Each structure stands twice: as C-alpha cells, then as structure tokens.
JSON list of C-alpha atoms in Angstrom, two decimals:
[
{"chain": "A", "resi": 1249, "resn": "MET", "atom": "CA", "xyz": [-17.52, 4.47, -3.61]},
{"chain": "A", "resi": 1250, "resn": "ASP", "atom": "CA", "xyz": [-15.52, 1.55, -1.75]},
{"chain": "A", "resi": 1251, "resn": "VAL", "atom": "CA", "xyz": [-14.80, 2.29, 1.54]},
{"chain": "A", "resi": 1252, "resn": "LEU", "atom": "CA", "xyz": [-12.05, -0.15, 3.17]},
{"chain": "A", "resi": 1253, "resn": "TYR", "atom": "CA", "xyz": [-11.29, -0.82, 6.90]},
{"chain": "A", "resi": 1254, "resn": "PHE", "atom": "CA", "xyz": [-7.84, -2.25, 8.06]},
{"chain": "A", "resi": 1255, "resn": "ALA", "atom": "CA", "xyz": [-6.61, -3.36, 11.05]},
{"chain": "A", "resi": 1256, "resn": "TRP", "atom": "CA", "xyz": [-8.64, -2.35, 14.42]},
{"chain": "A", "resi": 1257, "resn": "VAL", "atom": "CA", "xyz": [-10.69, 0.07, 12.38]},
{"chain": "A", "resi": 1258, "resn": "ARG", "atom": "CA", "xyz": [-11.76, -3.04, 10.53]},
{"chain": "A", "resi": 1259, "resn": "GLU", "atom": "CA", "xyz": [-12.41, -4.76, 13.96]},
{"chain": "A", "resi": 1260, "resn": "ARG", "atom": "CA", "xyz": [-14.65, -1.98, 15.45]},
{"chain": "A", "resi": 1261, "resn": "ILE", "atom": "CA", "xyz": [-16.53, -1.69, 12.60]},
{"chain": "A", "resi": 1262, "resn": "GLY", "atom": "CA", "xyz": [-16.81, -5.33, 11.85]},
{"chain": "A", "resi": 1263, "resn": "LEU", "atom": "CA", "xyz": [-16.35, -5.17, 8.08]},
{"chain": "A", "resi": 1264, "resn": "PRO", "atom": "CA", "xyz": [-13.23, -4.99, 5.60]},
{"chain": "A", "resi": 1265, "resn": "ARG", "atom": "CA", "xyz": [-15.04, -3.07, 3.26]},
{"chain": "A", "resi": 1266, "resn": "GLU", "atom": "CA", "xyz": [-18.54, -1.85, 1.94]},
{"chain": "A", "resi": 1267, "resn": "GLN", "atom": "CA", "xyz": [-20.15, 0.32, -0.60]},
{"chain": "A", "resi": 1268, "resn": "ILE", "atom": "CA", "xyz": [-21.26, 3.88, 0.43]},
{"chain": "A", "resi": 1269, "resn": "ASP", "atom": "CA", "xyz": [-23.18, 6.44, -1.47]},
{"chain": "A", "resi": 1270, "resn": "THR", "atom": "CA", "xyz": [-22.34, 9.88, -0.32]},
{"chain": "A", "resi": 1271, "resn": "THR", "atom": "CA", "xyz": [-22.30, 13.47, -1.35]},
{"chain": "A", "resi": 1272, "resn": "ALA", "atom": "CA", "xyz": [-19.48, 14.20, 1.08]},
{"chain": "A", "resi": 1273, "resn": "ALA", "atom": "CA", "xyz": [-17.26, 16.66, -0.30]},
{"chain": "A", "resi": 1274, "resn": "THR", "atom": "CA", "xyz": [-14.33, 15.79, 2.06]},
{"chain": "A", "resi": 1275, "resn": "VAL", "atom": "CA", "xyz": [-12.96, 12.66, 3.62]},
{"chain": "A", "resi": 1276, "resn": "MET", "atom": "CA", "xyz": [-13.92, 14.95, 7.07]},
{"chain": "A", "resi": 1277, "resn": "ALA", "atom": "CA", "xyz": [-17.38, 15.13, 5.56]},
{"chain": "A", "resi": 1278, "resn": "LEU", "atom": "CA", "xyz": [-17.58, 11.20, 5.26]},
{"chain": "A", "resi": 1279, "resn": "ILE", "atom": "CA", "xyz": [-16.04, 10.52, 8.58]},
{"chain": "A", "resi": 1280, "resn": "GLU", "atom": "CA", "xyz": [-18.82, 13.00, 10.06]},
{"chain": "A", "resi": 1281, "resn": "GLU", "atom": "CA", "xyz": [-21.42, 11.02, 7.94]},
{"chain": "A", "resi": 1282, "resn": "LEU", "atom": "CA", "xyz": [-20.15, 7.64, 9.06]},
{"chain": "A", "resi": 1283, "resn": "LYS", "atom": "CA", "xyz": [-19.93, 8.78, 12.91]},
{"chain": "A", "resi": 1284, "resn": "ALA", "atom": "CA", "xyz": [-23.71, 9.96, 12.71]},
{"chain": "A", "resi": 1285, "resn": "ARG", "atom": "CA", "xyz": [-24.55, 6.27, 11.64]},
{"chain": "A", "resi": 1286, "resn": "GLU", "atom": "CA", "xyz": [-23.70, 4.12, 14.44]},
{"chain": "A", "resi": 1287, "resn": "GLU", "atom": "CA", "xyz": [-21.95, 3.61, 17.53]},
{"chain": "A", "resi": 1288, "resn": "ARG", "atom": "CA", "xyz": [-19.48, 1.45, 16.17]},
{"chain": "A", "resi": 1289, "resn": "TYR", "atom": "CA", "xyz": [-18.46, 3.95, 13.47]},
{"chain": "A", "resi": 1290, "resn": "ALA", "atom": "CA", "xyz": [-18.18, 6.58, 16.21]},
{"chain": "A", "resi": 1291, "resn": "LEU", "atom": "CA", "xyz": [-16.06, 4.24, 18.35]},
{"chain": "A", "resi": 1292, "resn": "ALA", "atom": "CA", "xyz": [-13.97, 3.55, 15.41]},
{"chain": "A", "resi": 1293, "resn": "PHE", "atom": "CA", "xyz": [-13.38, 7.41, 14.14]},
{"chain": "A", "resi": 1294, "resn": "CYS", "atom": "CA", "xyz": [-13.34, 8.84, 17.75]},
{"chain": "A", "resi": 1295, "resn": "ASP", "atom": "CA", "xyz": [-9.52, 9.78, 17.74]},
{"chain": "A", "resi": 1296, "resn": "LEU", "atom": "CA", "xyz": [-8.46, 11.12, 14.37]},
{"chain": "A", "resi": 1297, "resn": "LYS", "atom": "CA", "xyz": [-4.85, 11.19, 15.43]},
{"chain": "A", "resi": 1298, "resn": "SER", "atom": "CA", "xyz": [-4.53, 7.43, 15.37]},
{"chain": "A", "resi": 1299, "resn": "LEU", "atom": "CA", "xyz": [-6.04, 7.33, 11.89]},
{"chain": "A", "resi": 1300, "resn": "ARG", "atom": "CA", "xyz": [-4.66, 7.44, 8.38]},
{"chain": "A", "resi": 1301, "resn": "VAL", "atom": "CA", "xyz": [-6.67, 7.74, 5.20]},
{"chain": "A", "resi": 1302, "resn": "ALA", "atom": "CA", "xyz": [-5.51, 6.46, 1.74]},
{"chain": "A", "resi": 1303, "resn": "LEU", "atom": "CA", "xyz": [-7.42, 8.02, -1.62]},
{"chain": "A", "resi": 1304, "resn": "ASP", "atom": "CA", "xyz": [-7.11, 5.41, -4.38]},
{"chain": "A", "resi": 1305, "resn": "GLN", "atom": "CA", "xyz": [-4.26, 3.72, -2.60]},
{"chain": "A", "resi": 1306, "resn": "LYS", "atom": "CA", "xyz": [-2.20, 6.99, -1.98]},
{"chain": "A", "resi": 1307, "resn": "LEU", "atom": "CA", "xyz": [-1.91, 8.27, 1.53]},
{"chain": "A", "resi": 1308, "resn": "SER", "atom": "CA", "xyz": [-3.72, 11.44, 2.03]},
{"chain": "A", "resi": 1309, "resn": "SER", "atom": "CA", "xyz": [-5.22, 13.86, 4.77]},
{"chain": "A", "resi": 1310, "resn": "PHE", "atom": "CA", "xyz": [-8.45, 14.36, 6.27]},
{"chain": "A", "resi": 1311, "resn": "ASP", "atom": "CA", "xyz": [-9.27, 17.84, 4.42]},
{"chain": "A", "resi": 1312, "resn": "ALA", "atom": "CA", "xyz": [-8.81, 16.32, 0.88]},
{"chain": "A", "resi": 1313, "resn": "PRO", "atom": "CA", "xyz": [-11.68, 16.36, -1.64]},
{"chain": "A", "resi": 1314, "resn": "LEU", "atom": "CA", "xyz": [-13.53, 13.08, -2.44]},
{"chain": "A", "resi": 1315, "resn": "ALA", "atom": "CA", "xyz": [-14.34, 14.25, -6.10]},
{"chain": "A", "resi": 1316, "resn": "GLY", "atom": "CA", "xyz": [-13.31, 11.85, -8.46]},
{"chain": "A", "resi": 1317, "resn": "VAL", "atom": "CA", "xyz": [-12.04, 9.08, -5.70]},
{"chain": "A", "resi": 1318, "resn": "ARG", "atom": "CA", "xyz": [-13.20, 5.46, -6.03]},
{"chain": "A", "resi": 1319, "resn": "GLU", "atom": "CA", "xyz": [-11.57, 3.92, -3.08]},
{"chain": "A", "resi": 1320, "resn": "VAL", "atom": "CA", "xyz": [-10.98, 5.16, 0.50]},
{"chain": "A", "resi": 1321, "resn": "ALA", "atom": "CA", "xyz": [-9.21, 3.33, 3.03]},
{"chain": "A", "resi": 1322, "resn": "PHE", "atom": "CA", "xyz": [-9.09, 4.08, 6.71]},
{"chain": "A", "resi": 1323, "resn": "PHE", "atom": "CA", "xyz": [-6.37, 2.43, 8.97]},
{"chain": "A", "resi": 1324, "resn": "PRO", "atom": "CA", "xyz": [-3.92, 3.14, 11.70]},
{"chain": "A", "resi": 1325, "resn": "PRO", "atom": "CA", "xyz": [-0.56, 4.20, 11.63]},
{"chain": "A", "resi": 1326, "resn": "MET", "atom": "CA", "xyz": [1.27, 1.51, 9.58]},
{"chain": "A", "resi": 1327, "resn": "THR", "atom": "CA", "xyz": [3.91, -1.08, 11.29]},
{"chain": "A", "resi": 1328, "resn": "GLY", "atom": "CA", "xyz": [5.38, -2.72, 8.56]},
{"chain": "A", "resi": 1329, "resn": "GLY", "atom": "CA", "xyz": [9.22, -3.63, 8.29]},
{"chain": "B", "resi": 1316, "resn": "MET", "atom": "CA", "xyz": [14.30, -4.24, -8.68]},
{"chain": "B", "resi": 1317, "resn": "HIS", "atom": "CA", "xyz": [12.99, -6.86, -7.20]},
{"chain": "B", "resi": 1318, "resn": "LEU", "atom": "CA", "xyz": [9.74, -6.84, -4.92]},
{"chain": "B", "resi": 1319, "resn": "SER", "atom": "CA", "xyz": [7.64, -9.60, -3.42]},
{"chain": "B", "resi": 1320, "resn": "VAL", "atom": "CA", "xyz": [4.74, -9.26, -1.09]},
{"chain": "B", "resi": 1321, "resn": "GLN", "atom": "CA", "xyz": [4.10, -12.59, 0.07]},
{"chain": "B", "resi": 1322, "resn": "LYS", "atom": "CA", "xyz": [2.46, -15.13, 2.27]},
{"chain": "B", "resi": 1323, "resn": "ALA", "atom": "CA", "xyz": [5.07, -17.99, 1.93]},
{"chain": "B", "resi": 1324, "resn": "ALA", "atom": "CA", "xyz": [8.28, -18.21, 4.02]},
{"chain": "B", "resi": 1325, "resn": "PHE", "atom": "CA", "xyz": [11.55, -17.48, 1.97]},
{"chain": "B", "resi": 1326, "resn": "ASP", "atom": "CA", "xyz": [15.15, -18.60, 2.14]},
{"chain": "B", "resi": 1327, "resn": "ALA", "atom": "CA", "xyz": [17.16, -15.29, 2.92]},
{"chain": "B", "resi": 1328, "resn": "GLY", "atom": "CA", "xyz": [20.44, -17.07, 2.00]},
{"chain": "B", "resi": 1329, "resn": "ALA", "atom": "CA", "xyz": [19.15, -18.32, -1.07]},
{"chain": "B", "resi": 1330, "resn": "GLU", "atom": "CA", "xyz": [17.85, -14.77, -2.24]},
{"chain": "B", "resi": 1331, "resn": "LEU", "atom": "CA", "xyz": [20.78, -12.96, -1.41]},
{"chain": "B", "resi": 1332, "resn": "ASN", "atom": "CA", "xyz": [22.98, -15.17, -3.33]},
{"chain": "B", "resi": 1333, "resn": "ALA", "atom": "CA", "xyz": [20.58, -15.00, -6.14]},
{"chain": "B", "resi": 1334, "resn": "PHE", "atom": "CA", "xyz": [20.41, -11.18, -5.62]},
{"chain": "B", "resi": 1335, "resn": "SER", "atom": "CA", "xyz": [24.47, -10.80, -5.42]},
{"chain": "B", "resi": 1336, "resn": "ALA", "atom": "CA", "xyz": [24.88, -13.13, -8.63]},
{"chain": "B", "resi": 1337, "resn": "GLY", "atom": "CA", "xyz": [22.41, -10.84, -10.58]},
{"chain": "B", "resi": 1338, "resn": "VAL", "atom": "CA", "xyz": [24.33, -7.51, -10.15]},
{"chain": "B", "resi": 1339, "resn": "VAL", "atom": "CA", "xyz": [27.32, -6.48, -12.23]},
{"chain": "B", "resi": 1340, "resn": "GLY", "atom": "CA", "xyz": [29.60, -4.22, -11.45]},
{"chain": "B", "resi": 1341, "resn": "ALA", "atom": "CA", "xyz": [28.62, -3.39, -7.78]},
{"chain": "B", "resi": 1342, "resn": "GLY", "atom": "CA", "xyz": [31.30, -3.68, -5.27]},
{"chain": "B", "resi": 1343, "resn": "ALA", "atom": "CA", "xyz": [28.83, -3.58, -2.22]},
{"chain": "B", "resi": 1344, "resn": "VAL", "atom": "CA", "xyz": [25.72, -5.58, -1.27]},
{"chain": "B", "resi": 1345, "resn": "VAL", "atom": "CA", "xyz": [24.06, -4.86, 2.12]},
{"chain": "B", "resi": 1346, "resn": "SER", "atom": "CA", "xyz": [21.23, -6.99, 3.29]},
{"chain": "B", "resi": 1347, "resn": "PHE", "atom": "CA", "xyz": [19.01, -7.05, 6.19]},
{"chain": "B", "resi": 1348, "resn": "THR", "atom": "CA", "xyz": [16.32, -9.55, 7.34]},
{"chain": "B", "resi": 1349, "resn": "GLY", "atom": "CA", "xyz": [13.78, -8.84, 9.96]},
{"chain": "B", "resi": 1350, "resn": "ILE", "atom": "CA", "xyz": [12.74, -11.60, 12.60]},
{"chain": "B", "resi": 1351, "resn": "VAL", "atom": "CA", "xyz": [9.52, -12.04, 14.40]},
{"chain": "B", "resi": 1352, "resn": "ARG", "atom": "CA", "xyz": [10.94, -11.24, 17.94]},
{"chain": "B", "resi": 1353, "resn": "ASP", "atom": "CA", "xyz": [9.46, -12.77, 21.35]},
{"chain": "B", "resi": 1354, "resn": "ALA", "atom": "CA", "xyz": [11.09, -10.16, 23.64]},
{"chain": "B", "resi": 1355, "resn": "ASP", "atom": "CA", "xyz": [9.58, -11.19, 26.91]},
{"chain": "B", "resi": 1356, "resn": "GLY", "atom": "CA", "xyz": [8.80, -14.69, 26.25]},
{"chain": "B", "resi": 1357, "resn": "THR", "atom": "CA", "xyz": [4.89, -14.12, 25.68]},
{"chain": "B", "resi": 1358, "resn": "LEU", "atom": "CA", "xyz": [4.34, -14.10, 22.44]},
{"chain": "B", "resi": 1359, "resn": "SER", "atom": "CA", "xyz": [2.80, -17.31, 20.38]},
{"chain": "B", "resi": 1360, "resn": "ALA", "atom": "CA", "xyz": [2.36, -15.63, 17.01]},
{"chain": "B", "resi": 1361, "resn": "MET", "atom": "CA", "xyz": [2.22, -12.49, 14.94]},
{"chain": "B", "resi": 1362, "resn": "GLU", "atom": "CA", "xyz": [-0.27, -11.92, 12.26]},
{"chain": "B", "resi": 1363, "resn": "ILE", "atom": "CA", "xyz": [0.47, -9.59, 9.71]},
{"chain": "B", "resi": 1364, "resn": "GLU", "atom": "CA", "xyz": [-2.58, -7.52, 7.69]},
{"chain": "B", "resi": 1365, "resn": "HIS", "atom": "CA", "xyz": [-1.78, -5.72, 4.34]},
{"chain": "B", "resi": 1366, "resn": "TYR", "atom": "CA", "xyz": [-3.49, -3.37, 1.83]},
{"chain": "B", "resi": 1367, "resn": "PRO", "atom": "CA", "xyz": [-3.12, -5.52, -1.54]},
{"chain": "B", "resi": 1368, "resn": "GLY", "atom": "CA", "xyz": [-2.44, -2.97, -4.24]},
{"chain": "B", "resi": 1369, "resn": "MET", "atom": "CA", "xyz": [-1.58, -0.33, -2.16]},
{"chain": "B", "resi": 1370, "resn": "THR", "atom": "CA", "xyz": [1.23, -2.31, -0.42]},
{"chain": "B", "resi": 1371, "resn": "GLU", "atom": "CA", "xyz": [3.18, -2.95, -3.83]},
{"chain": "B", "resi": 1372, "resn": "ALA", "atom": "CA", "xyz": [2.63, 0.55, -5.02]},
{"chain": "B", "resi": 1373, "resn": "ALA", "atom": "CA", "xyz": [4.05, 2.38, -1.69]},
{"chain": "B", "resi": 1374, "resn": "ILE", "atom": "CA", "xyz": [6.71, -0.11, -1.71]},
{"chain": "B", "resi": 1375, "resn": "GLY", "atom": "CA", "xyz": [7.45, 0.42, -5.26]},
{"chain": "B", "resi": 1376, "resn": "ALA", "atom": "CA", "xyz": [7.39, 4.49, -4.83]},
{"chain": "B", "resi": 1377, "resn": "ILE", "atom": "CA", "xyz": [9.88, 3.80, -1.77]},
{"chain": "B", "resi": 1378, "resn": "ILE", "atom": "CA", "xyz": [12.15, 1.86, -3.77]},
{"chain": "B", "resi": 1379, "resn": "THR", "atom": "CA", "xyz": [12.08, 4.34, -6.45]},
{"chain": "B", "resi": 1380, "resn": "GLN", "atom": "CA", "xyz": [13.04, 7.26, -4.34]},
{"chain": "B", "resi": 1381, "resn": "ALA", "atom": "CA", "xyz": [15.78, 5.16, -2.87]},
{"chain": "B", "resi": 1382, "resn": "GLN", "atom": "CA", "xyz": [17.27, 4.92, -6.43]},
{"chain": "B", "resi": 1383, "resn": "THR", "atom": "CA", "xyz": [16.81, 8.29, -7.09]},
{"chain": "B", "resi": 1384, "resn": "ARG", "atom": "CA", "xyz": [18.88, 9.44, -3.95]},
{"chain": "B", "resi": 1385, "resn": "TRP", "atom": "CA", "xyz": [21.44, 6.63, -4.14]},
{"chain": "B", "resi": 1386, "resn": "ASP", "atom": "CA", "xyz": [23.20, 5.19, -7.37]},
{"chain": "B", "resi": 1387, "resn": "LEU", "atom": "CA", "xyz": [22.15, 1.76, -6.93]},
{"chain": "B", "resi": 1388, "resn": "ALA", "atom": "CA", "xyz": [23.00, -1.15, -9.01]},
{"chain": "B", "resi": 1389, "resn": "ASP", "atom": "CA", "xyz": [19.64, -2.87, -7.73]},
{"chain": "B", "resi": 1390, "resn": "VAL", "atom": "CA", "xyz": [17.30, -3.27, -4.75]},
{"chain": "B", "resi": 1391, "resn": "LEU", "atom": "CA", "xyz": [15.48, -6.07, -3.60]},
{"chain": "B", "resi": 1392, "resn": "VAL", "atom": "CA", "xyz": [12.41, -6.06, -1.17]},
{"chain": "B", "resi": 1393, "resn": "ILE", "atom": "CA", "xyz": [10.56, -9.06, 0.44]},
{"chain": "B", "resi": 1394, "resn": "HIS", "atom": "CA", "xyz": [7.91, -8.46, 2.93]},
{"chain": "B", "resi": 1395, "resn": "ARG", "atom": "CA", "xyz": [5.53, -11.42, 4.09]},
{"chain": "B", "resi": 1396, "resn": "TYR", "atom": "CA", "xyz": [1.98, -11.17, 5.48]},
{"chain": "B", "resi": 1397, "resn": "GLY", "atom": "CA", "xyz": [0.00, -13.61, 7.26]},
{"chain": "B", "resi": 1398, "resn": "ARG", "atom": "CA", "xyz": [0.33, -15.49, 10.45]},
{"chain": "B", "resi": 1399, "resn": "LEU", "atom": "CA", "xyz": [4.08, -15.94, 11.66]},
{"chain": "B", "resi": 1400, "resn": "GLU", "atom": "CA", "xyz": [5.72, -17.43, 14.59]},
{"chain": "B", "resi": 1401, "resn": "PRO", "atom": "CA", "xyz": [8.33, -16.31, 16.94]},
{"chain": "B", "resi": 1402, "resn": "GLY", "atom": "CA", "xyz": [11.87, -16.59, 15.00]},
{"chain": "B", "resi": 1403, "resn": "ALA", "atom": "CA", "xyz": [10.28, -16.52, 11.57]},
{"chain": "B", "resi": 1404, "resn": "GLN", "atom": "CA", "xyz": [11.69, -14.28, 9.06]},
{"chain": "B", "resi": 1405, "resn": "ILE", "atom": "CA", "xyz": [9.07, -11.41, 8.27]},
{"chain": "B", "resi": 1406, "resn": "MET", "atom": "CA", "xyz": [11.01, -9.54, 5.60]},
{"chain": "B", "resi": 1407, "resn": "MET", "atom": "CA", "xyz": [14.28, -8.65, 3.99]},
{"chain": "B", "resi": 1408, "resn": "VAL", "atom": "CA", "xyz": [16.05, -5.66, 2.04]},
{"chain": "B", "resi": 1409, "resn": "ALA", "atom": "CA", "xyz": [19.05, -5.80, -0.15]},
{"chain": "B", "resi": 1410, "resn": "THR", "atom": "CA", "xyz": [20.93, -3.00, -1.75]},
{"chain": "B", "resi": 1411, "resn": "ALA", "atom": "CA", "xyz": [23.63, -3.40, -4.08]},
{"chain": "B", "resi": 1412, "resn": "ALA", "atom": "CA", "xyz": [25.81, -0.32, -4.84]},
{"chain": "B", "resi": 1413, "resn": "ARG", "atom": "CA", "xyz": [29.20, 0.57, -6.21]},
{"chain": "B", "resi": 1414, "resn": "HIS", "atom": "CA", "xyz": [30.43, 1.51, -2.98]},
{"chain": "B", "resi": 1415, "resn": "ARG", "atom": "CA", "xyz": [29.32, 0.39, 0.62]},
{"chain": "B", "resi": 1416, "resn": "VAL", "atom": "CA", "xyz": [28.12, 3.79, 1.92]},
{"chain": "B", "resi": 1417, "resn": "ALA", "atom": "CA", "xyz": [25.29, 3.95, -0.74]},
{"chain": "B", "resi": 1418, "resn": "ALA", "atom": "CA", "xyz": [24.27, 0.43, -0.10]},
{"chain": "B", "resi": 1419, "resn": "PHE", "atom": "CA", "xyz": [24.10, 0.66, 3.62]},
{"chain": "B", "resi": 1420, "resn": "GLU", "atom": "CA", "xyz": [22.62, 4.15, 3.74]},
{"chain": "B", "resi": 1421, "resn": "ALA", "atom": "CA", "xyz": [19.85, 3.11, 1.22]},
{"chain": "B", "resi": 1422, "resn": "ALA", "atom": "CA", "xyz": [19.06, -0.20, 3.16]},
{"chain": "B", "resi": 1423, "resn": "GLU", "atom": "CA", "xyz": [18.60, 1.86, 6.21]},
{"chain": "B", "resi": 1424, "resn": "PHE", "atom": "CA", "xyz": [16.36, 4.77, 4.27]},
{"chain": "B", "resi": 1425, "resn": "LEU", "atom": "CA", "xyz": [14.07, 1.40, 2.77]},
{"chain": "B", "resi": 1426, "resn": "MET", "atom": "CA", "xyz": [13.57, 0.14, 6.47]},
{"chain": "B", "resi": 1427, "resn": "ASP", "atom": "CA", "xyz": [12.92, 3.40, 7.91]},
{"chain": "B", "resi": 1428, "resn": "TYR", "atom": "CA", "xyz": [10.31, 4.08, 5.09]},
{"chain": "B", "resi": 1429, "resn": "LEU", "atom": "CA", "xyz": [8.92, 0.42, 5.15]},
{"chain": "B", "resi": 1430, "resn": "LYS", "atom": "CA", "xyz": [8.30, 0.78, 8.85]},
{"chain": "B", "resi": 1431, "resn": "SER", "atom": "CA", "xyz": [5.87, 3.43, 8.57]},
{"chain": "B", "resi": 1432, "resn": "ARG", "atom": "CA", "xyz": [4.88, 4.09, 4.94]},
{"chain": "B", "resi": 1433, "resn": "ALA", "atom": "CA", "xyz": [4.22, 0.70, 3.85]},
{"chain": "B", "resi": 1434, "resn": "PRO", "atom": "CA", "xyz": [0.36, -0.49, 4.61]},
{"chain": "B", "resi": 1435, "resn": "PHE", "atom": "CA", "xyz": [1.05, -3.40, 6.81]},
{"chain": "B", "resi": 1436, "resn": "TRP", "atom": "CA", "xyz": [-0.40, -3.65, 10.53]},
{"chain": "B", "resi": 1437, "resn": "LYS", "atom": "CA", "xyz": [0.93, -6.37, 12.87]},
{"chain": "B", "resi": 1438, "resn": "LYS", "atom": "CA", "xyz": [-1.19, -8.14, 15.50]},
{"chain": "B", "resi": 1439, "resn": "GLU", "atom": "CA", "xyz": [0.56, -9.92, 18.36]},
{"chain": "B", "resi": 1440, "resn": "PHE", "atom": "CA", "xyz": [-1.05, -13.18, 20.21]},
{"chain": "B", "resi": 1441, "resn": "GLY", "atom": "CA", "xyz": [0.16, -13.59, 23.54]},
{"chain": "B", "resi": 1442, "resn": "HIS", "atom": "CA", "xyz": [-1.10, -15.35, 26.75]},
{"chain": "B", "resi": 1443, "resn": "ASP", "atom": "CA", "xyz": [-3.25, -12.12, 27.45]},
{"chain": "B", "resi": 1444, "resn": "GLY", "atom": "CA", "xyz": [-5.03, -12.26, 24.00]},
{"chain": "B", "resi": 1445, "resn": "ALA", "atom": "CA", "xyz": [-4.25, -10.23, 20.95]},
{"chain": "B", "resi": 1446, "resn": "THR", "atom": "CA", "xyz": [-2.83, -6.60, 20.65]},
{"chain": "B", "resi": 1447, "resn": "TRP", "atom": "CA", "xyz": [-2.39, -4.48, 17.64]},
{"chain": "B", "resi": 1448, "resn": "VAL", "atom": "CA", "xyz": [1.21, -3.20, 17.68]},
{"chain": "B", "resi": 1449, "resn": "ALA", "atom": "CA", "xyz": [1.11, 0.33, 18.03]},
{"chain": "B", "resi": 1450, "resn": "ALA", "atom": "CA", "xyz": [3.26, 2.64, 15.68]},
{"chain": "B", "resi": 1451, "resn": "LYS", "atom": "CA", "xyz": [6.15, 4.30, 17.56]},
{"chain": "B", "resi": 1452, "resn": "GLU", "atom": "CA", "xyz": [6.91, 7.96, 18.00]},
{"chain": "B", "resi": 1453, "resn": "GLU", "atom": "CA", "xyz": [10.65, 7.10, 16.72]},
{"chain": "B", "resi": 1454, "resn": "ASP", "atom": "CA", "xyz": [9.57, 5.33, 13.91]},
{"chain": "B", "resi": 1455, "resn": "GLU", "atom": "CA", "xyz": [8.23, 8.59, 12.60]},
{"chain": "B", "resi": 1456, "resn": "SER", "atom": "CA", "xyz": [10.78, 10.80, 13.57]},
{"chain": "B", "resi": 1457, "resn": "ALA", "atom": "CA", "xyz": [13.25, 8.44, 11.98]},
{"chain": "B", "resi": 1458, "resn": "LEU", "atom": "CA", "xyz": [12.07, 9.64, 8.63]},
{"chain": "B", "resi": 1459, "resn": "THR", "atom": "CA", "xyz": [13.21, 13.19, 9.38]},
{"chain": "B", "resi": 1460, "resn": "ARG", "atom": "CA", "xyz": [16.82, 12.47, 8.88]},
{"chain": "B", "resi": 1461, "resn": "TRP", "atom": "CA", "xyz": [16.39, 11.72, 5.42]}
]
C-alpha cells in the first residue's frame, strides 16, 4: 500500500510517501511495524496524541482495519483556515 | 458550489462580486477572508502544505454538511497553499442565503471545520528558523457548538 506523510511527520521520516508491503491488520499494527524499523520512524510515531491518520483520504482511527485500504496517510492535527 | 484549492493569489473583491452576481433570490451574502498575520513582527513567510485529493474531498464534504444544515443559495471556498508572505490572503469563504442568519452561521460553520478538518498544515518562517503551527485546543472545541 502507499503510505504518505505530511508536515513534521514527513520531515522526521524524511520521505513524502513510500510503498510498503505489510500484513498489518490495523493502523496500530502498521505503526508498530514502522516504529520497529528505524529510529526516525520511532521518533515520528512516538506521540500518537499528536498524530492523525487517513485511510483512502478519509479521516480514520488507529484501531481501524487495513483490509482493502490502498492509501494510508499520517499527519499532525490540521491547521487550515 | 465553488471550490478551489490553488497556489495562485486571488482577488477577494472580484471573487465576491462574481459570486454575488451569480446568486438569484438570495437576500444575504456573507464573506470571510483570512490573511497571513505577523502578530509580533517576526514572520517572514508562511508555507502551507496540503494533501491533494483529500483536501478537495474534505472541503466538499464540509460544504455539503453546511448545505444540509442551512438553506443556502450558494457557497464559495478558496484556499491557497504554498509560500505566502505576511498580509497575503490565505483563503476566503462566501455564503449566500435568503436570510442573513443562515449566511452568517454557515460561514462560521465552514470556517470552524476548515480550520481543523481540512488537511492543511502551516509552517512559519521567522528570525529563529521555521516552526509548524500547532493546532489549538479551542479550534477543536469550536466544533462542539455545531
């Protein structure tokens, strides 16, 4: 699936997007998998309260299932307007 | 419904005139324009990042919600991204309705939701480097009044 990062999440990880092959069943499982990869991921995902997730461009939650999802995006709380 | 997510500057006056000219039977048009503010004189620029695709979908859904709640003749949302200098116009919202209460309320509703439910992120560049603007608690609690 495509995993996208925005704002300081993108800066901490050092990539705007990447393709990840995963068997993670939920967003939380994917986060744990990424955190275990490298320090920069652990740093980006260290405080989940300051993170939001979108699945196929819709705001979602960390316990949401990933079955059938093509695009996951992680970003901080939005600051539009 | 008019929705534009764009890098280019816009002319808020011309947009408002065109919007007003296009609505028939509306007795009230309300508009809001957001401007890059340099509160303490240290801001050199602001960079707005967004999530292409989700941005348009999220704003479209917010407009649909507003149209469901209030009897609106039309709605306009323009939101810029990219690099903006202090004093530049970031975004504008306009609503047209038969009566002013609906136009005012819908404009406020749109603003509240655009602030924390449309995928934009602001980064400020100043004398001490760059910082991401943090979401405010009150932006989130502003949604509860709707």
